[in-house]
Amino acid sequence: MLIPDIVKILTDSGIEQNEANIEVKLLIEHFAGYSLVDILMGKKLDEEKLKIVEEKAKYRAATQKPIQYIIGSADFMGEKFLVNPSVLIPRDETEILVRKAIEIINNNNFKWALDIGTGSGCIACMIAKLTACQIIGIDISTEAIHTAFSNMERLELFNKATFRKSDIYSKIRPEEKFDIIISNPPYIPPIMKKDIQKEVSFEPDLALYTKDEKGLEFYEKIIKDAPKFLNPGGYIIFELGLGQSHDVAQIMNNTGFDDIQVVKDLANIDRVILGHLNT
């Protein structure tokens, strides 16, 4: 079987052509150890490795399991992060959240940050890597904390990014104060679960869905107690779900946050919201 035949396995299953090309490249790199340069230089894949790639492509096509879970890693902001079904796959939209948080941290010379619902640790790790900030990433999932710690180790961010199992603020000590709280919380209402893409169904429900009908449960919980853990003049910043910016802004405003700003993504959708604690 040739590489175009493997790509066709994916396109025949409904995966768009460009995406199928990328996914086959990832499979070849991961399972055959061949880079794009090797392929362009005309190096031949041996039949045994090609067979493995073919089998993984067939598995992807049959199950629709995300390619990132099949190879065990995902690209985010120029780094590779270990991922598994206990954590969300990092997405381009989350890069908007991280870059805005980095801008705030650097502009204000902030030193302490908290990442709530850290998952793979991609947010915490990139903030630790690209700022002078020390950050604690928390998650209710033990498996997620293990994954985040592994990613921190791989990026050699010792003493800059640390991780702790915690249900929101439950394991944050009263004396621990932060300059900025960052979160990409669960924000999908349960009613939307039946319409979710098959690929997304492989990701952890715990990180995706709320129990309330508007998807605001975790924004409310995080914002309500944020003033107890923020230094004077601190910030809070979230990734948003569709149509949630107005409600989240209102919750923030009612809790003492001002200078509330919304950042749109490339599709002109409200994607990130941030506010400054009014002191």
CSV table of C-alpha atoms in Angstrom, one decimal:
chain,number,residue,atom,x,y,z
A,1,MET,CA,0.0,0.0,0.0
A,2,LEU,CA,1.2,3.5,-0.9
A,3,ILE,CA,0.9,6.7,1.2
A,4,PRO,CA,-1.9,8.1,-1.0
A,5,ASP,CA,-3.8,4.9,-0.4
A,6,ILE,CA,-3.6,5.4,3.4
A,7,VAL,CA,-4.7,9.0,3.0
A,8,LYS,CA,-7.7,7.7,1.0
A,9,ILE,CA,-8.7,5.5,4.0
A,10,LEU,CA,-9.2,8.7,6.0
A,11,THR,CA,-10.9,10.7,3.2
A,12,ASP,CA,-13.3,7.8,2.5
A,13,SER,CA,-14.3,8.0,6.2
A,14,GLY,CA,-15.3,11.7,5.8
A,15,ILE,CA,-12.1,13.4,6.9
A,16,GLU,CA,-11.3,16.4,4.7
A,17,GLN,CA,-8.4,16.0,2.3
A,18,ASN,CA,-5.9,18.5,3.9
A,19,GLU,CA,-6.7,17.2,7.4
A,20,ALA,CA,-6.2,13.6,6.2
A,21,ASN,CA,-2.8,14.5,4.7
A,22,ILE,CA,-1.7,16.0,8.0
A,23,GLU,CA,-2.9,13.1,10.0
A,24,VAL,CA,-1.1,10.5,7.8
A,25,LYS,CA,2.1,12.6,8.2
A,26,LEU,CA,1.6,12.5,12.0
A,27,LEU,CA,1.1,8.7,11.9
A,28,ILE,CA,4.2,8.2,9.7
A,29,GLU,CA,6.3,10.4,12.0
A,30,HIS,CA,5.1,8.7,15.2
A,31,PHE,CA,4.8,5.0,14.2
A,32,ALA,CA,7.4,4.8,11.5
A,33,GLY,CA,10.0,7.4,12.7
A,34,TYR,CA,10.0,9.2,9.3
A,35,SER,CA,10.0,13.0,9.1
A,36,LEU,CA,8.4,15.0,6.4
A,37,VAL,CA,12.0,15.7,5.1
A,38,ASP,CA,12.6,12.0,4.9
A,39,ILE,CA,9.5,11.6,2.8
A,40,LEU,CA,10.3,14.5,0.5
A,41,MET,CA,13.8,13.1,0.0
A,42,GLY,CA,12.3,10.0,-1.3
A,43,LYS,CA,13.2,7.7,1.6
A,44,LYS,CA,11.2,4.5,1.4
A,45,LEU,CA,9.0,3.3,4.3
A,46,ASP,CA,9.7,-0.4,4.9
A,47,GLU,CA,6.6,-2.6,4.5
A,48,GLU,CA,6.3,-3.5,8.2
A,49,LYS,CA,6.2,0.2,9.3
A,50,LEU,CA,3.9,1.1,6.5
A,51,LYS,CA,1.5,-1.7,7.6
A,52,ILE,CA,1.4,-0.3,11.1
A,53,VAL,CA,0.6,3.2,9.7
A,54,GLU,CA,-2.1,1.6,7.6
A,55,GLU,CA,-3.6,-0.2,10.6
A,56,LYS,CA,-3.7,3.0,12.7
A,57,ALA,CA,-5.3,4.9,9.8
A,58,LYS,CA,-8.0,2.2,9.6
A,59,TYR,CA,-8.5,2.4,13.3
A,60,ARG,CA,-8.9,6.2,13.1
A,61,ALA,CA,-11.3,5.9,10.2
A,62,ALA,CA,-13.4,3.2,11.9
A,63,THR,CA,-13.6,4.7,15.4
A,64,GLN,CA,-13.2,8.5,14.7
A,65,LYS,CA,-11.0,8.6,17.7
A,66,PRO,CA,-8.9,11.8,17.5
A,67,ILE,CA,-5.5,11.4,16.0
A,68,GLN,CA,-3.9,13.1,19.0
A,69,TYR,CA,-5.1,10.3,21.3
A,70,ILE,CA,-3.9,7.7,18.8
A,71,ILE,CA,-0.4,9.1,18.8
A,72,GLY,CA,-0.5,10.3,22.4
A,73,SER,CA,0.5,13.9,21.8
A,74,ALA,CA,-0.8,17.3,20.5
A,75,ASP,CA,0.9,20.4,19.1
A,76,PHE,CA,0.2,23.6,21.0
A,77,MET,CA,2.1,26.9,20.6
A,78,GLY,CA,5.1,25.2,19.1
A,79,GLU,CA,5.4,22.5,21.7
A,80,LYS,CA,4.3,18.9,21.8
A,81,PHE,CA,2.1,18.0,24.8
A,82,LEU,CA,1.3,14.5,26.0
A,83,VAL,CA,-2.4,13.9,25.8
A,84,ASN,CA,-4.8,11.0,26.6
A,85,PRO,CA,-8.5,10.5,27.1
A,86,SER,CA,-8.3,12.0,30.7
A,87,VAL,CA,-7.4,15.4,29.3
A,88,LEU,CA,-8.8,17.8,26.6
A,89,ILE,CA,-6.8,18.1,23.4
A,90,PRO,CA,-5.3,21.6,23.2
A,91,ARG,CA,-7.1,23.7,20.6
A,92,ASP,CA,-6.1,26.8,18.6
A,93,GLU,CA,-8.8,28.8,20.4
A,94,THR,CA,-7.1,28.2,23.7
A,95,GLU,CA,-3.9,29.8,22.3
A,96,ILE,CA,-5.9,33.1,22.3
A,97,LEU,CA,-6.5,32.7,26.0
A,98,VAL,CA,-2.8,31.9,26.8
A,99,ARG,CA,-1.4,34.8,24.7
A,100,LYS,CA,-3.7,37.3,26.3
A,101,ALA,CA,-2.8,36.0,29.7
A,102,ILE,CA,0.9,36.3,28.8
A,103,GLU,CA,0.4,39.9,27.7
A,104,ILE,CA,-1.3,40.8,31.0
A,105,ILE,CA,1.4,39.0,33.0
A,106,ASN,CA,4.3,40.6,31.2
A,107,ASN,CA,2.8,44.1,31.1
A,108,ASN,CA,2.2,44.1,34.9
A,109,ASN,CA,5.3,42.1,35.9
A,110,PHE,CA,3.1,39.6,37.6
A,111,LYS,CA,4.8,36.8,39.6
A,112,TRP,CA,2.0,34.4,40.7
A,113,ALA,CA,-0.7,32.7,38.6
A,114,LEU,CA,-3.3,30.0,39.1
A,115,ASP,CA,-4.6,27.8,36.2
A,116,ILE,CA,-8.0,26.2,37.2
A,117,GLY,CA,-8.8,23.0,35.3
A,118,THR,CA,-5.3,22.6,34.0
A,119,GLY,CA,-5.9,19.3,32.2
A,120,SER,CA,-2.8,18.5,30.1
A,121,GLY,CA,-1.1,21.5,31.7
A,122,CYS,CA,-0.7,23.2,28.3
A,123,ILE,CA,-1.8,26.6,29.6
A,124,ALA,CA,0.3,26.5,32.8
A,125,CYS,CA,3.4,25.2,31.0
A,126,MET,CA,3.3,27.8,28.2
A,127,ILE,CA,2.8,30.6,30.8
A,128,ALA,CA,5.7,29.3,32.8
A,129,LYS,CA,7.8,29.0,29.7
A,130,LEU,CA,7.0,32.5,28.3
A,131,THR,CA,6.8,34.7,31.4
A,132,ALA,CA,8.7,35.2,34.7
A,133,CYS,CA,5.5,34.0,36.5
A,134,GLN,CA,5.3,31.0,38.7
A,135,ILE,CA,2.1,29.1,38.2
A,136,ILE,CA,0.1,26.4,40.0
A,137,GLY,CA,-2.2,24.3,37.8
A,138,ILE,CA,-5.1,22.5,39.6
A,139,ASP,CA,-7.5,19.9,38.4
A,140,ILE,CA,-10.0,17.5,40.1
A,141,SER,CA,-8.7,14.6,38.0
A,142,THR,CA,-5.8,12.6,39.3
A,143,GLU,CA,-5.0,11.4,35.8
A,144,ALA,CA,-5.0,14.9,34.5
A,145,ILE,CA,-2.5,16.0,37.2
A,146,HIS,CA,-0.2,13.2,36.3
A,147,THR,CA,-0.3,14.2,32.6
A,148,ALA,CA,0.3,17.8,33.4
A,149,PHE,CA,3.3,16.9,35.6
A,150,SER,CA,4.7,14.8,32.8
A,151,ASN,CA,4.4,17.7,30.4
A,152,MET,CA,6.1,20.0,32.9
A,153,GLU,CA,9.0,17.5,33.2
A,154,ARG,CA,9.4,17.2,29.4
A,155,LEU,CA,9.6,21.0,29.1
A,156,GLU,CA,12.0,21.3,32.1
A,157,LEU,CA,9.8,23.8,33.9
A,158,PHE,CA,10.8,22.7,37.4
A,159,ASN,CA,10.0,25.3,40.1
A,160,LYS,CA,8.1,27.4,37.5
A,161,ALA,CA,5.0,25.2,37.0
A,162,THR,CA,3.6,23.0,39.7
A,163,PHE,CA,0.4,21.0,39.8
A,164,ARG,CA,-2.0,20.0,42.5
A,165,LYS,CA,-5.2,18.0,42.7
A,166,SER,CA,-8.0,20.4,43.8
A,167,ASP,CA,-11.7,20.9,43.2
A,168,ILE,CA,-11.5,24.5,42.2
A,169,TYR,CA,-10.1,26.3,45.3
A,170,SER,CA,-10.5,23.3,47.8
A,171,LYS,CA,-6.8,22.7,48.1
A,172,ILE,CA,-5.6,26.3,47.8
A,173,ARG,CA,-4.5,27.6,51.1
A,174,PRO,CA,-6.0,30.9,52.4
A,175,GLU,CA,-2.5,32.5,52.5
A,176,GLU,CA,-1.9,31.7,48.8
A,177,LYS,CA,-2.6,34.8,46.7
A,178,PHE,CA,-2.3,35.2,42.9
A,179,ASP,CA,-1.9,38.0,40.5
A,180,ILE,CA,-4.0,36.3,37.8
A,181,ILE,CA,-6.4,33.4,37.6
A,182,ILE,CA,-6.7,31.7,34.3
A,183,SER,CA,-9.2,29.0,33.3
A,184,ASN,CA,-10.6,27.2,30.3
A,185,PRO,CA,-13.5,25.6,32.3
A,186,PRO,CA,-16.2,23.2,31.3
A,187,TYR,CA,-18.8,25.3,29.5
A,188,ILE,CA,-20.9,23.0,27.3
A,189,PRO,CA,-24.5,22.6,28.6
A,190,PRO,CA,-25.7,19.0,28.9
A,191,ILE,CA,-28.4,19.5,26.4
A,192,MET,CA,-25.7,19.9,23.7
A,193,LYS,CA,-24.1,16.6,24.4
A,194,LYS,CA,-26.4,14.7,21.9
A,195,ASP,CA,-25.2,17.0,19.1
A,196,ILE,CA,-21.5,16.9,19.9
A,197,GLN,CA,-19.0,15.7,17.2
A,198,LYS,CA,-18.0,12.0,17.4
A,199,GLU,CA,-14.3,13.0,17.9
A,200,VAL,CA,-15.2,15.2,20.9
A,201,SER,CA,-17.1,12.3,22.6
A,202,PHE,CA,-13.7,10.7,23.3
A,203,GLU,CA,-12.7,13.7,25.5
A,204,PRO,CA,-13.5,13.6,29.2
A,205,ASP,CA,-17.0,14.7,30.1
A,206,LEU,CA,-15.6,16.2,33.3
A,207,ALA,CA,-13.7,18.8,31.3
A,208,LEU,CA,-16.5,19.5,28.8
A,209,TYR,CA,-19.9,19.6,30.4
A,210,THR,CA,-21.7,21.6,33.1
A,211,LYS,CA,-24.8,20.6,34.9
A,212,ASP,CA,-26.7,23.8,34.4
A,213,GLU,CA,-28.6,24.6,31.2
A,214,LYS,CA,-26.5,27.7,30.2
A,215,GLY,CA,-23.1,26.3,30.8
A,216,LEU,CA,-22.2,28.9,33.4
A,217,GLU,CA,-21.7,26.7,36.5
A,218,PHE,CA,-17.9,26.8,36.6
A,219,TYR,CA,-17.7,30.5,35.7
A,220,GLU,CA,-19.9,31.2,38.7
A,221,LYS,CA,-18.0,29.0,41.1
A,222,ILE,CA,-14.6,30.3,40.0
A,223,ILE,CA,-15.6,34.0,39.9
A,224,LYS,CA,-17.5,34.0,43.2
A,225,ASP,CA,-14.4,33.1,45.3
A,226,ALA,CA,-11.7,34.6,43.1
A,227,PRO,CA,-11.4,37.8,45.2
A,228,LYS,CA,-10.3,35.7,48.2
A,229,PHE,CA,-7.3,34.4,46.2
A,230,LEU,CA,-6.4,37.4,44.1
A,231,ASN,CA,-3.9,40.1,45.1
A,232,PRO,CA,-5.2,43.7,44.9
A,233,GLY,CA,-5.4,44.7,41.2
A,234,GLY,CA,-5.3,41.1,40.1
A,235,TYR,CA,-7.0,39.7,36.9
A,236,ILE,CA,-9.2,36.8,36.0
A,237,ILE,CA,-9.3,35.5,32.4
A,238,PHE,CA,-11.4,32.8,30.8
A,239,GLU,CA,-12.0,31.0,27.6
A,240,LEU,CA,-15.7,31.3,26.6
A,241,GLY,CA,-18.3,29.1,25.1
A,242,LEU,CA,-20.6,30.3,22.3
A,243,GLY,CA,-22.9,33.1,23.4
A,244,GLN,CA,-21.7,33.2,27.0
A,245,SER,CA,-19.8,36.5,27.1
A,246,HIS,CA,-22.7,38.7,28.3
A,247,ASP,CA,-23.6,36.4,31.2
A,248,VAL,CA,-20.0,35.9,32.3
A,249,ALA,CA,-19.4,39.6,32.1
A,250,GLN,CA,-22.4,40.2,34.3
A,251,ILE,CA,-21.2,37.6,36.9
A,252,MET,CA,-17.8,39.3,36.9
A,253,ASN,CA,-19.2,42.7,37.3
A,254,ASN,CA,-21.5,41.6,40.2
A,255,THR,CA,-18.4,40.2,42.0
A,256,GLY,CA,-16.3,43.4,41.8
A,257,PHE,CA,-14.5,43.0,38.6
A,258,ASP,CA,-14.2,46.0,36.2
A,259,ASP,CA,-12.5,46.9,33.0
A,260,ILE,CA,-14.1,43.8,31.5
A,261,GLN,CA,-12.8,43.0,28.0
A,262,VAL,CA,-13.8,40.4,25.4
A,263,VAL,CA,-11.4,39.1,22.8
A,264,LYS,CA,-12.7,37.6,19.6
A,265,ASP,CA,-11.3,34.7,17.6
A,266,LEU,CA,-10.6,34.5,13.9
A,267,ALA,CA,-14.3,33.6,13.3
A,268,ASN,CA,-15.3,36.9,15.1
A,269,ILE,CA,-16.7,34.8,18.0
A,270,ASP,CA,-16.3,36.1,21.6
A,271,ARG,CA,-13.6,33.6,22.8
A,272,VAL,CA,-11.9,35.1,25.8
A,273,ILE,CA,-13.1,37.4,28.6
A,274,LEU,CA,-11.0,39.1,31.2
A,275,GLY,CA,-11.5,41.5,34.1
A,276,HIS,CA,-9.6,43.5,36.7
A,277,LEU,CA,-10.4,43.2,40.4
A,278,ASN,CA,-11.7,46.5,41.6
A,279,THR,CA,-9.9,47.5,44.7
